[in-house]
Amino acid sequence: MAANYNNAAWFYDRLSRVVYGKALVKAQVYLLQYIQPNSNILIVGGGTGWILEEIARIHPSGLQITYVEVSDKMMLLSQKRNIGNNRITYINKAIENVNGLPDFDVIITPFLFDNFTPQKLEAVFTYLHPLLKSNGLWLNADFQLTGKWWQNMLLKSMLLLFRILCGVESTKLPDFEKLFKQYGYKVVDSKTFFGDFILSKIYKAPSKSPPVGETF
Ligand SMILES: C[S@@+](CC[C@H](N)C(=O)[O-])C[C@H]1O[C@@H](n2cnc3c(N)ncnc32)[C@H](O)[C@@H]1O
């Protein structure tokens, strides 16, 4: 079962601004500079969809966006966003239940992985990985624990709140860094926010070209 943010849709953005100020927004806006014109983009778990307006501010047209969000209330809010002249396909499903997606130049997973158990993370990661083109960019923002006492406390309280309200399954941060390494991703750039608690990272997918000399 995917965590469903229906019960939190109406207050999610306000709550996140109260707790984190502008950090969650800044962490995601920082990633967007890596989107090249005319890219084909997949966004998974975009929440209320404000990121679409930030993307349209940078690229008012030319993008093909696929926007996958499991919560129908979040999706309704997202569909009201100004996307400029970009083309968008909204898919109101859990990403792991979506079939027939094309390949993408960019995948964006903003505060998605912290919702997942390690097993679910691996399933979603191995589903998304083949959808990213050779040398494509995976833009990820999420929490990280760097040893400060308040980070784990804040993380646990958030996960508990969203477990009660939205059925979020995870009780601790799953190790997505390990998967990016294991699948051969290179870190292009990264930045931390909110006293290192939030990490935005740009990963480049490995080249999928066949070894030299190999023919089909
Ligand atoms: C923590 S919220 C983050 C929302 C937004 N990215 C933000 O930062 O404001 C996670 C979002 O991911 C969605 N979500 C969770 N699991 C999902 C899945 N398996 N497929 C698609 N969306 C999912 C939730 O409905 C929720 O809107």
JSON list of C-alpha atoms and ligand atoms in Angstrom, two decimals:
[
{"chain": "A", "resi": 1, "resn": "MET", "atom": "CA", "xyz": [0.00, 0.00, 0.00]},
{"chain": "A", "resi": 2, "resn": "ALA", "atom": "CA", "xyz": [1.29, 3.47, -0.91]},
{"chain": "A", "resi": 3, "resn": "ALA", "atom": "CA", "xyz": [1.21, 6.20, 1.72]},
{"chain": "A", "resi": 4, "resn": "ASN", "atom": "CA", "xyz": [-1.68, 8.45, 0.87]},
{"chain": "A", "resi": 5, "resn": "TYR", "atom": "CA", "xyz": [-1.51, 12.12, 1.73]},
{"chain": "A", "resi": 6, "resn": "ASN", "atom": "CA", "xyz": [-5.22, 12.81, 1.18]},
{"chain": "A", "resi": 7, "resn": "ASN", "atom": "CA", "xyz": [-5.78, 13.67, 4.83]},
{"chain": "A", "resi": 8, "resn": "ALA", "atom": "CA", "xyz": [-2.87, 16.09, 4.84]},
{"chain": "A", "resi": 9, "resn": "ALA", "atom": "CA", "xyz": [-3.39, 17.73, 1.44]},
{"chain": "A", "resi": 10, "resn": "TRP", "atom": "CA", "xyz": [-5.17, 20.80, 2.78]},
{"chain": "A", "resi": 11, "resn": "PHE", "atom": "CA", "xyz": [-2.54, 21.73, 5.36]},
{"chain": "A", "resi": 12, "resn": "TYR", "atom": "CA", "xyz": [0.66, 20.03, 4.12]},
{"chain": "A", "resi": 13, "resn": "ASP", "atom": "CA", "xyz": [2.30, 23.11, 2.57]},
{"chain": "A", "resi": 14, "resn": "ARG", "atom": "CA", "xyz": [1.36, 25.35, 5.51]},
{"chain": "A", "resi": 15, "resn": "LEU", "atom": "CA", "xyz": [2.69, 22.85, 8.06]},
{"chain": "A", "resi": 16, "resn": "SER", "atom": "CA", "xyz": [5.94, 22.38, 6.18]},
{"chain": "A", "resi": 17, "resn": "ARG", "atom": "CA", "xyz": [6.44, 26.18, 6.01]},
{"chain": "A", "resi": 18, "resn": "VAL", "atom": "CA", "xyz": [5.80, 26.47, 9.76]},
{"chain": "A", "resi": 19, "resn": "VAL", "atom": "CA", "xyz": [8.33, 23.75, 10.61]},
{"chain": "A", "resi": 20, "resn": "TYR", "atom": "CA", "xyz": [10.96, 24.33, 7.92]},
{"chain": "A", "resi": 21, "resn": "GLY", "atom": "CA", "xyz": [10.35, 27.89, 6.72]},
{"chain": "A", "resi": 22, "resn": "LYS", "atom": "CA", "xyz": [11.38, 28.03, 3.07]},
{"chain": "A", "resi": 23, "resn": "ALA", "atom": "CA", "xyz": [13.92, 25.20, 3.31]},
{"chain": "A", "resi": 24, "resn": "LEU", "atom": "CA", "xyz": [11.82, 22.50, 1.62]},
{"chain": "A", "resi": 25, "resn": "VAL", "atom": "CA", "xyz": [11.05, 24.85, -1.25]},
{"chain": "A", "resi": 26, "resn": "LYS", "atom": "CA", "xyz": [14.63, 26.08, -1.59]},
{"chain": "A", "resi": 27, "resn": "ALA", "atom": "CA", "xyz": [15.94, 22.51, -1.55]},
{"chain": "A", "resi": 28, "resn": "GLN", "atom": "CA", "xyz": [13.74, 21.61, -4.51]},
{"chain": "A", "resi": 29, "resn": "VAL", "atom": "CA", "xyz": [14.14, 24.87, -6.43]},
{"chain": "A", "resi": 30, "resn": "TYR", "atom": "CA", "xyz": [17.91, 24.37, -6.19]},
{"chain": "A", "resi": 31, "resn": "LEU", "atom": "CA", "xyz": [17.52, 21.12, -8.19]},
{"chain": "A", "resi": 32, "resn": "LEU", "atom": "CA", "xyz": [15.56, 22.71, -11.01]},
{"chain": "A", "resi": 33, "resn": "GLN", "atom": "CA", "xyz": [18.51, 24.60, -12.53]},
{"chain": "A", "resi": 34, "resn": "TYR", "atom": "CA", "xyz": [19.71, 21.23, -13.84]},
{"chain": "A", "resi": 35, "resn": "ILE", "atom": "CA", "xyz": [16.69, 20.78, -16.12]},
{"chain": "A", "resi": 36, "resn": "GLN", "atom": "CA", "xyz": [17.67, 21.40, -19.73]},
{"chain": "A", "resi": 37, "resn": "PRO", "atom": "CA", "xyz": [15.24, 23.01, -22.21]},
{"chain": "A", "resi": 38, "resn": "ASN", "atom": "CA", "xyz": [12.87, 20.60, -23.98]},
{"chain": "A", "resi": 39, "resn": "SER", "atom": "CA", "xyz": [13.47, 17.80, -21.48]},
{"chain": "A", "resi": 40, "resn": "ASN", "atom": "CA", "xyz": [11.13, 14.95, -20.81]},
{"chain": "A", "resi": 41, "resn": "ILE", "atom": "CA", "xyz": [10.61, 14.94, -17.03]},
{"chain": "A", "resi": 42, "resn": "LEU", "atom": "CA", "xyz": [9.06, 12.57, -14.53]},
{"chain": "A", "resi": 43, "resn": "ILE", "atom": "CA", "xyz": [7.97, 13.97, -11.15]},
{"chain": "A", "resi": 44, "resn": "VAL", "atom": "CA", "xyz": [6.96, 11.43, -8.51]},
{"chain": "A", "resi": 45, "resn": "GLY", "atom": "CA", "xyz": [5.17, 12.54, -5.33]},
{"chain": "A", "resi": 46, "resn": "GLY", "atom": "CA", "xyz": [4.92, 16.23, -6.17]},
{"chain": "A", "resi": 47, "resn": "GLY", "atom": "CA", "xyz": [2.40, 16.87, -3.38]},
{"chain": "A", "resi": 48, "resn": "THR", "atom": "CA", "xyz": [0.29, 20.00, -3.95]},
{"chain": "A", "resi": 49, "resn": "GLY", "atom": "CA", "xyz": [2.20, 20.68, -7.15]},
{"chain": "A", "resi": 50, "resn": "TRP", "atom": "CA", "xyz": [3.83, 24.01, -6.33]},
{"chain": "A", "resi": 51, "resn": "ILE", "atom": "CA", "xyz": [7.00, 22.64, -7.94]},
{"chain": "A", "resi": 52, "resn": "LEU", "atom": "CA", "xyz": [5.22, 22.79, -11.32]},
{"chain": "A", "resi": 53, "resn": "GLU", "atom": "CA", "xyz": [4.92, 26.57, -11.03]},
{"chain": "A", "resi": 54, "resn": "GLU", "atom": "CA", "xyz": [8.59, 26.86, -10.08]},
{"chain": "A", "resi": 55, "resn": "ILE", "atom": "CA", "xyz": [9.52, 24.74, -13.11]},
{"chain": "A", "resi": 56, "resn": "ALA", "atom": "CA", "xyz": [7.34, 26.90, -15.39]},
{"chain": "A", "resi": 57, "resn": "ARG", "atom": "CA", "xyz": [9.08, 30.00, -14.06]},
{"chain": "A", "resi": 58, "resn": "ILE", "atom": "CA", "xyz": [12.40, 28.62, -15.37]},
{"chain": "A", "resi": 59, "resn": "HIS", "atom": "CA", "xyz": [11.02, 26.87, -18.46]},
{"chain": "A", "resi": 60, "resn": "PRO", "atom": "CA", "xyz": [7.73, 28.50, -19.53]},
{"chain": "A", "resi": 61, "resn": "SER", "atom": "CA", "xyz": [7.49, 26.10, -22.44]},
{"chain": "A", "resi": 62, "resn": "GLY", "atom": "CA", "xyz": [9.15, 23.17, -24.18]},
{"chain": "A", "resi": 63, "resn": "LEU", "atom": "CA", "xyz": [9.02, 20.59, -21.41]},
{"chain": "A", "resi": 64, "resn": "GLN", "atom": "CA", "xyz": [7.10, 17.35, -21.44]},
{"chain": "A", "resi": 65, "resn": "ILE", "atom": "CA", "xyz": [6.21, 16.56, -17.82]},
{"chain": "A", "resi": 66, "resn": "THR", "atom": "CA", "xyz": [4.74, 13.35, -16.44]},
{"chain": "A", "resi": 67, "resn": "TYR", "atom": "CA", "xyz": [3.38, 14.00, -12.96]},
{"chain": "A", "resi": 68, "resn": "VAL", "atom": "CA", "xyz": [2.65, 10.93, -10.83]},
{"chain": "A", "resi": 69, "resn": "GLU", "atom": "CA", "xyz": [0.95, 11.44, -7.47]},
{"chain": "A", "resi": 70, "resn": "VAL", "atom": "CA", "xyz": [-0.93, 8.79, -5.52]},
{"chain": "A", "resi": 71, "resn": "SER", "atom": "CA", "xyz": [-3.14, 11.13, -3.48]},
{"chain": "A", "resi": 72, "resn": "ASP", "atom": "CA", "xyz": [-6.18, 12.31, -5.41]},
{"chain": "A", "resi": 73, "resn": "LYS", "atom": "CA", "xyz": [-6.53, 15.39, -3.19]},
{"chain": "A", "resi": 74, "resn": "MET", "atom": "CA", "xyz": [-2.91, 16.34, -3.84]},
{"chain": "A", "resi": 75, "resn": "MET", "atom": "CA", "xyz": [-3.50, 15.68, -7.53]},
{"chain": "A", "resi": 76, "resn": "LEU", "atom": "CA", "xyz": [-6.53, 17.99, -7.64]},
{"chain": "A", "resi": 77, "resn": "LEU", "atom": "CA", "xyz": [-4.45, 20.79, -6.15]},
{"chain": "A", "resi": 78, "resn": "SER", "atom": "CA", "xyz": [-1.61, 20.05, -8.59]},
{"chain": "A", "resi": 79, "resn": "GLN", "atom": "CA", "xyz": [-3.92, 20.21, -11.58]},
{"chain": "A", "resi": 80, "resn": "LYS", "atom": "CA", "xyz": [-4.81, 23.80, -10.70]},
{"chain": "A", "resi": 81, "resn": "ARG", "atom": "CA", "xyz": [-1.18, 24.92, -11.01]},
{"chain": "A", "resi": 82, "resn": "ASN", "atom": "CA", "xyz": [0.07, 27.19, -13.74]},
{"chain": "A", "resi": 83, "resn": "ILE", "atom": "CA", "xyz": [2.36, 25.08, -15.89]},
{"chain": "A", "resi": 84, "resn": "GLY", "atom": "CA", "xyz": [2.93, 27.70, -18.60]},
{"chain": "A", "resi": 85, "resn": "ASN", "atom": "CA", "xyz": [2.99, 26.21, -22.07]},
{"chain": "A", "resi": 86, "resn": "ASN", "atom": "CA", "xyz": [4.63, 22.99, -20.99]},
{"chain": "A", "resi": 87, "resn": "ARG", "atom": "CA", "xyz": [2.89, 19.76, -21.79]},
{"chain": "A", "resi": 88, "resn": "ILE", "atom": "CA", "xyz": [1.88, 17.63, -18.83]},
{"chain": "A", "resi": 89, "resn": "THR", "atom": "CA", "xyz": [0.40, 14.21, -18.23]},
{"chain": "A", "resi": 90, "resn": "TYR", "atom": "CA", "xyz": [-1.12, 13.73, -14.77]},
{"chain": "A", "resi": 91, "resn": "ILE", "atom": "CA", "xyz": [-1.24, 10.19, -13.43]},
{"chain": "A", "resi": 92, "resn": "ASN", "atom": "CA", "xyz": [-3.14, 9.69, -10.18]},
{"chain": "A", "resi": 93, "resn": "LYS", "atom": "CA", "xyz": [-1.59, 6.40, -9.09]},
{"chain": "A", "resi": 94, "resn": "ALA", "atom": "CA", "xyz": [1.24, 5.01, -7.02]},
{"chain": "A", "resi": 95, "resn": "ILE", "atom": "CA", "xyz": [4.31, 5.07, -9.25]},
{"chain": "A", "resi": 96, "resn": "GLU", "atom": "CA", "xyz": [4.86, 1.34, -8.83]},
{"chain": "A", "resi": 97, "resn": "ASN", "atom": "CA", "xyz": [1.43, 0.71, -10.40]},
{"chain": "A", "resi": 98, "resn": "VAL", "atom": "CA", "xyz": [1.99, 2.82, -13.50]},
{"chain": "A", "resi": 99, "resn": "ASN", "atom": "CA", "xyz": [2.68, 0.99, -16.74]},
{"chain": "A", "resi": 100, "resn": "GLY", "atom": "CA", "xyz": [3.95, 2.04, -20.12]},
{"chain": "A", "resi": 101, "resn": "LEU", "atom": "CA", "xyz": [5.96, 5.11, -19.18]},
{"chain": "A", "resi": 102, "resn": "PRO", "atom": "CA", "xyz": [8.48, 6.39, -21.74]},
{"chain": "A", "resi": 103, "resn": "ASP", "atom": "CA", "xyz": [12.15, 7.10, -21.00]},
{"chain": "A", "resi": 104, "resn": "PHE", "atom": "CA", "xyz": [12.98, 10.35, -19.28]},
{"chain": "A", "resi": 105, "resn": "ASP", "atom": "CA", "xyz": [15.83, 12.88, -19.36]},
{"chain": "A", "resi": 106, "resn": "VAL", "atom": "CA", "xyz": [15.13, 13.82, -15.74]},
{"chain": "A", "resi": 107, "resn": "ILE", "atom": "CA", "xyz": [13.45, 12.12, -12.78]},
{"chain": "A", "resi": 108, "resn": "ILE", "atom": "CA", "xyz": [12.51, 14.22, -9.73]},
{"chain": "A", "resi": 109, "resn": "THR", "atom": "CA", "xyz": [11.75, 12.55, -6.39]},
{"chain": "A", "resi": 110, "resn": "PRO", "atom": "CA", "xyz": [11.12, 15.34, -3.86]},
{"chain": "A", "resi": 111, "resn": "PHE", "atom": "CA", "xyz": [10.75, 14.05, -0.30]},
{"chain": "A", "resi": 112, "resn": "LEU", "atom": "CA", "xyz": [9.38, 10.78, -1.60]},
{"chain": "A", "resi": 113, "resn": "PHE", "atom": "CA", "xyz": [11.83, 8.19, -0.35]},
{"chain": "A", "resi": 114, "resn": "ASP", "atom": "CA", "xyz": [11.46, 9.03, 3.35]},
{"chain": "A", "resi": 115, "resn": "ASN", "atom": "CA", "xyz": [7.93, 7.60, 3.11]},
{"chain": "A", "resi": 116, "resn": "PHE", "atom": "CA", "xyz": [9.19, 4.17, 2.17]},
{"chain": "A", "resi": 117, "resn": "THR", "atom": "CA", "xyz": [10.35, 1.09, 4.02]},
{"chain": "A", "resi": 118, "resn": "PRO", "atom": "CA", "xyz": [13.69, -0.25, 2.70]},
{"chain": "A", "resi": 119, "resn": "GLN", "atom": "CA", "xyz": [11.81, -2.94, 0.71]},
{"chain": "A", "resi": 120, "resn": "LYS", "atom": "CA", "xyz": [9.47, -0.42, -0.87]},
{"chain": "A", "resi": 121, "resn": "LEU", "atom": "CA", "xyz": [12.33, 1.94, -1.62]},
{"chain": "A", "resi": 122, "resn": "GLU", "atom": "CA", "xyz": [14.19, -0.79, -3.44]},
{"chain": "A", "resi": 123, "resn": "ALA", "atom": "CA", "xyz": [11.09, -1.77, -5.43]},
{"chain": "A", "resi": 124, "resn": "VAL", "atom": "CA", "xyz": [10.41, 1.83, -6.48]},
{"chain": "A", "resi": 125, "resn": "PHE", "atom": "CA", "xyz": [14.07, 2.51, -7.21]},
{"chain": "A", "resi": 126, "resn": "THR", "atom": "CA", "xyz": [14.46, -0.55, -9.42]},
{"chain": "A", "resi": 127, "resn": "TYR", "atom": "CA", "xyz": [11.25, 0.40, -11.19]},
{"chain": "A", "resi": 128, "resn": "LEU", "atom": "CA", "xyz": [12.42, 3.98, -11.88]},
{"chain": "A", "resi": 129, "resn": "HIS", "atom": "CA", "xyz": [16.05, 3.29, -12.75]},
{"chain": "A", "resi": 130, "resn": "PRO", "atom": "CA", "xyz": [15.42, 1.79, -16.23]},
{"chain": "A", "resi": 131, "resn": "LEU", "atom": "CA", "xyz": [13.13, 4.73, -17.09]},
{"chain": "A", "resi": 132, "resn": "LEU", "atom": "CA", "xyz": [15.98, 7.21, -16.86]},
{"chain": "A", "resi": 133, "resn": "LYS", "atom": "CA", "xyz": [17.92, 7.65, -20.09]},
{"chain": "A", "resi": 134, "resn": "SER", "atom": "CA", "xyz": [21.61, 6.97, -20.33]},
{"chain": "A", "resi": 135, "resn": "ASN", "atom": "CA", "xyz": [23.39, 9.85, -18.54]},
{"chain": "A", "resi": 136, "resn": "GLY", "atom": "CA", "xyz": [20.01, 11.28, -17.50]},
{"chain": "A", "resi": 137, "resn": "LEU", "atom": "CA", "xyz": [19.68, 13.24, -14.26]},
{"chain": "A", "resi": 138, "resn": "TRP", "atom": "CA", "xyz": [17.91, 12.09, -11.12]},
{"chain": "A", "resi": 139, "resn": "LEU", "atom": "CA", "xyz": [17.11, 15.06, -8.88]},
{"chain": "A", "resi": 140, "resn": "ASN", "atom": "CA", "xyz": [16.44, 13.98, -5.32]},
{"chain": "A", "resi": 141, "resn": "ALA", "atom": "CA", "xyz": [15.70, 16.00, -2.19]},
{"chain": "A", "resi": 142, "resn": "ASP", "atom": "CA", "xyz": [15.17, 14.37, 1.16]},
{"chain": "A", "resi": 143, "resn": "PHE", "atom": "CA", "xyz": [16.15, 14.36, 4.79]},
{"chain": "A", "resi": 144, "resn": "GLN", "atom": "CA", "xyz": [19.47, 13.04, 6.07]},
{"chain": "A", "resi": 145, "resn": "LEU", "atom": "CA", "xyz": [20.79, 12.38, 9.55]},
{"chain": "A", "resi": 146, "resn": "THR", "atom": "CA", "xyz": [24.16, 13.91, 10.24]},
{"chain": "A", "resi": 147, "resn": "GLY", "atom": "CA", "xyz": [24.29, 13.20, 13.97]},
{"chain": "A", "resi": 148, "resn": "LYS", "atom": "CA", "xyz": [22.58, 16.29, 15.38]},
{"chain": "A", "resi": 149, "resn": "TRP", "atom": "CA", "xyz": [20.22, 15.23, 18.20]},
{"chain": "A", "resi": 150, "resn": "TRP", "atom": "CA", "xyz": [17.22, 17.20, 16.99]},
{"chain": "A", "resi": 151, "resn": "GLN", "atom": "CA", "xyz": [17.26, 15.72, 13.48]},
{"chain": "A", "resi": 152, "resn": "ASN", "atom": "CA", "xyz": [16.21, 12.23, 14.49]},
{"chain": "A", "resi": 153, "resn": "MET", "atom": "CA", "xyz": [13.63, 13.63, 16.89]},
{"chain": "A", "resi": 154, "resn": "LEU", "atom": "CA", "xyz": [12.09, 15.79, 14.17]},
{"chain": "A", "resi": 155, "resn": "LEU", "atom": "CA", "xyz": [12.19, 12.97, 11.63]},
{"chain": "A", "resi": 156, "resn": "LYS", "atom": "CA", "xyz": [10.52, 10.50, 13.99]},
{"chain": "A", "resi": 157, "resn": "SER", "atom": "CA", "xyz": [7.80, 12.99, 14.94]},
{"chain": "A", "resi": 158, "resn": "MET", "atom": "CA", "xyz": [7.07, 13.72, 11.28]},
{"chain": "A", "resi": 159, "resn": "LEU", "atom": "CA", "xyz": [6.93, 10.06, 10.34]},
{"chain": "A", "resi": 160, "resn": "LEU", "atom": "CA", "xyz": [4.65, 9.34, 13.30]},
{"chain": "A", "resi": 161, "resn": "LEU", "atom": "CA", "xyz": [2.29, 12.19, 12.36]},
{"chain": "A", "resi": 162, "resn": "PHE", "atom": "CA", "xyz": [2.10, 11.04, 8.75]},
{"chain": "A", "resi": 163, "resn": "ARG", "atom": "CA", "xyz": [1.77, 7.41, 9.79]},
{"chain": "A", "resi": 164, "resn": "ILE", "atom": "CA", "xyz": [-1.32, 8.28, 11.84]},
{"chain": "A", "resi": 165, "resn": "LEU", "atom": "CA", "xyz": [-2.81, 10.60, 9.24]},
{"chain": "A", "resi": 166, "resn": "CYS", "atom": "CA", "xyz": [-1.72, 9.10, 5.95]},
{"chain": "A", "resi": 167, "resn": "GLY", "atom": "CA", "xyz": [-0.56, 5.55, 6.59]},
{"chain": "A", "resi": 168, "resn": "VAL", "atom": "CA", "xyz": [3.11, 6.27, 5.92]},
{"chain": "A", "resi": 169, "resn": "GLU", "atom": "CA", "xyz": [4.88, 2.96, 6.44]},
{"chain": "A", "resi": 170, "resn": "SER", "atom": "CA", "xyz": [8.42, 4.01, 7.25]},
{"chain": "A", "resi": 171, "resn": "THR", "atom": "CA", "xyz": [9.69, 4.50, 10.78]},
{"chain": "A", "resi": 172, "resn": "LYS", "atom": "CA", "xyz": [13.21, 5.54, 9.82]},
{"chain": "A", "resi": 173, "resn": "LEU", "atom": "CA", "xyz": [15.04, 6.95, 6.86]},
{"chain": "A", "resi": 174, "resn": "PRO", "atom": "CA", "xyz": [15.73, 4.26, 4.25]},
{"chain": "A", "resi": 175, "resn": "ASP", "atom": "CA", "xyz": [19.21, 4.18, 2.70]},
{"chain": "A", "resi": 176, "resn": "PHE", "atom": "CA", "xyz": [18.64, 5.59, -0.78]},
{"chain": "A", "resi": 177, "resn": "GLU", "atom": "CA", "xyz": [22.27, 6.73, -1.06]},
{"chain": "A", "resi": 178, "resn": "LYS", "atom": "CA", "xyz": [23.32, 3.09, -1.10]},
{"chain": "A", "resi": 179, "resn": "LEU", "atom": "CA", "xyz": [21.04, 2.35, -4.05]},
{"chain": "A", "resi": 180, "resn": "PHE", "atom": "CA", "xyz": [22.31, 5.30, -6.11]},
{"chain": "A", "resi": 181, "resn": "LYS", "atom": "CA", "xyz": [25.86, 4.01, -5.57]},
{"chain": "A", "resi": 182, "resn": "GLN", "atom": "CA", "xyz": [24.93, 0.40, -6.26]},
{"chain": "A", "resi": 183, "resn": "TYR", "atom": "CA", "xyz": [23.30, 1.35, -9.58]},
{"chain": "A", "resi": 184, "resn": "GLY", "atom": "CA", "xyz": [26.34, 3.32, -10.72]},
{"chain": "A", "resi": 185, "resn": "TYR", "atom": "CA", "xyz": [25.06, 6.88, -10.34]},
{"chain": "A", "resi": 186, "resn": "LYS", "atom": "CA", "xyz": [27.61, 9.72, -10.11]},
{"chain": "A", "resi": 187, "resn": "VAL", "atom": "CA", "xyz": [26.96, 12.75, -7.95]},
{"chain": "A", "resi": 188, "resn": "VAL", "atom": "CA", "xyz": [26.98, 15.89, -10.11]},
{"chain": "A", "resi": 189, "resn": "ASP", "atom": "CA", "xyz": [26.26, 18.40, -7.37]},
{"chain": "A", "resi": 190, "resn": "SER", "atom": "CA", "xyz": [24.64, 18.66, -3.95]},
{"chain": "A", "resi": 191, "resn": "LYS", "atom": "CA", "xyz": [23.61, 21.18, -1.33]},
{"chain": "A", "resi": 192, "resn": "THR", "atom": "CA", "xyz": [22.29, 20.96, 2.20]},
{"chain": "A", "resi": 193, "resn": "PHE", "atom": "CA", "xyz": [19.58, 23.04, 3.88]},
{"chain": "A", "resi": 194, "resn": "PHE", "atom": "CA", "xyz": [18.11, 23.48, 7.35]},
{"chain": "A", "resi": 195, "resn": "GLY", "atom": "CA", "xyz": [21.30, 22.77, 9.27]},
{"chain": "A", "resi": 196, "resn": "ASP", "atom": "CA", "xyz": [22.29, 19.80, 7.06]},
{"chain": "A", "resi": 197, "resn": "PHE", "atom": "CA", "xyz": [19.00, 18.01, 7.75]},
{"chain": "A", "resi": 198, "resn": "ILE", "atom": "CA", "xyz": [17.88, 18.37, 4.13]},
{"chain": "A", "resi": 199, "resn": "LEU", "atom": "CA", "xyz": [20.01, 17.16, 1.27]},
{"chain": "A", "resi": 200, "resn": "SER", "atom": "CA", "xyz": [19.44, 17.98, -2.39]},
{"chain": "A", "resi": 201, "resn": "LYS", "atom": "CA", "xyz": [21.47, 15.93, -4.80]},
{"chain": "A", "resi": 202, "resn": "ILE", "atom": "CA", "xyz": [21.84, 15.70, -8.53]},
{"chain": "A", "resi": 203, "resn": "TYR", "atom": "CA", "xyz": [22.78, 12.21, -9.70]},
{"chain": "A", "resi": 204, "resn": "LYS", "atom": "CA", "xyz": [23.83, 11.27, -13.21]},
{"chain": "A", "resi": 205, "resn": "ALA", "atom": "CA", "xyz": [22.72, 7.87, -14.50]},
{"chain": "A", "resi": 206, "resn": "PRO", "atom": "CA", "xyz": [25.37, 5.52, -15.82]},
{"chain": "A", "resi": 207, "resn": "SER", "atom": "CA", "xyz": [25.82, 5.25, -19.53]},
{"chain": "A", "resi": 208, "resn": "LYS", "atom": "CA", "xyz": [23.70, 2.48, -20.99]},
{"chain": "A", "resi": 209, "resn": "SER", "atom": "CA", "xyz": [25.67, 2.17, -24.23]},
{"chain": "A", "resi": 210, "resn": "PRO", "atom": "CA", "xyz": [26.80, -1.39, -24.98]},
{"chain": "A", "resi": 211, "resn": "PRO", "atom": "CA", "xyz": [30.48, -2.17, -24.47]},
{"chain": "A", "resi": 212, "resn": "VAL", "atom": "CA", "xyz": [32.69, -1.31, -27.48]},
{"chain": "A", "resi": 213, "resn": "GLY", "atom": "CA", "xyz": [32.64, -4.06, -30.11]},
{"chain": "A", "resi": 214, "resn": "GLU", "atom": "CA", "xyz": [29.28, -5.42, -29.05]},
{"chain": "A", "resi": 215, "resn": "THR", "atom": "CA", "xyz": [26.73, -5.55, -31.86]},
{"chain": "A", "resi": 216, "resn": "PHE", "atom": "CA", "xyz": [23.08, -6.37, -31.99]},
{"chain": "B", "resi": 1, "resn": "LIG", "atom": "C1", "xyz": [6.21, 13.99, 1.91]},
{"chain": "B", "resi": 1, "resn": "LIG", "atom": "S1", "xyz": [5.12, 14.36, 0.61]},
{"chain": "B", "resi": 1, "resn": "LIG", "atom": "C2", "xyz": [6.11, 15.47, -0.34]},
{"chain": "B", "resi": 1, "resn": "LIG", "atom": "C3", "xyz": [5.30, 16.34, -1.26]},
{"chain": "B", "resi": 1, "resn": "LIG", "atom": "C4", "xyz": [6.09, 17.35, -2.11]},
{"chain": "B", "resi": 1, "resn": "LIG", "atom": "N1", "xyz": [7.14, 16.70, -2.86]},
{"chain": "B", "resi": 1, "resn": "LIG", "atom": "C5", "xyz": [6.66, 18.44, -1.24]},
{"chain": "B", "resi": 1, "resn": "LIG", "atom": "O1", "xyz": [7.86, 18.41, -0.96]},
{"chain": "B", "resi": 1, "resn": "LIG", "atom": "O2", "xyz": [5.91, 19.34, -0.86]},
{"chain": "B", "resi": 1, "resn": "LIG", "atom": "C6", "xyz": [5.20, 12.87, -0.35]},
{"chain": "B", "resi": 1, "resn": "LIG", "atom": "C7", "xyz": [4.21, 12.84, -1.51]},
{"chain": "B", "resi": 1, "resn": "LIG", "atom": "O3", "xyz": [4.44, 11.64, -2.24]},
{"chain": "B", "resi": 1, "resn": "LIG", "atom": "C8", "xyz": [3.20, 11.01, -2.55]},
{"chain": "B", "resi": 1, "resn": "LIG", "atom": "N2", "xyz": [3.48, 9.57, -2.67]},
{"chain": "B", "resi": 1, "resn": "LIG", "atom": "C9", "xyz": [3.81, 8.71, -1.67]},
{"chain": "B", "resi": 1, "resn": "LIG", "atom": "N3", "xyz": [4.04, 7.48, -2.16]},
{"chain": "B", "resi": 1, "resn": "LIG", "atom": "C10", "xyz": [3.85, 7.57, -3.51]},
{"chain": "B", "resi": 1, "resn": "LIG", "atom": "C11", "xyz": [3.94, 6.62, -4.57]},
{"chain": "B", "resi": 1, "resn": "LIG", "atom": "N4", "xyz": [4.25, 5.36, -4.33]},
{"chain": "B", "resi": 1, "resn": "LIG", "atom": "N5", "xyz": [3.70, 7.05, -5.84]},
{"chain": "B", "resi": 1, "resn": "LIG", "atom": "C12", "xyz": [3.36, 8.35, -6.08]},
{"chain": "B", "resi": 1, "resn": "LIG", "atom": "N6", "xyz": [3.25, 9.30, -5.11]},
{"chain": "B", "resi": 1, "resn": "LIG", "atom": "C13", "xyz": [3.50, 8.91, -3.85]},
{"chain": "B", "resi": 1, "resn": "LIG", "atom": "C14", "xyz": [2.29, 11.40, -1.40]},
{"chain": "B", "resi": 1, "resn": "LIG", "atom": "O4", "xyz": [0.92, 11.32, -1.72]},
{"chain": "B", "resi": 1, "resn": "LIG", "atom": "C15", "xyz": [2.76, 12.82, -1.09]},
{"chain": "B", "resi": 1, "resn": "LIG", "atom": "O5", "xyz": [2.02, 13.78, -1.81]}
]
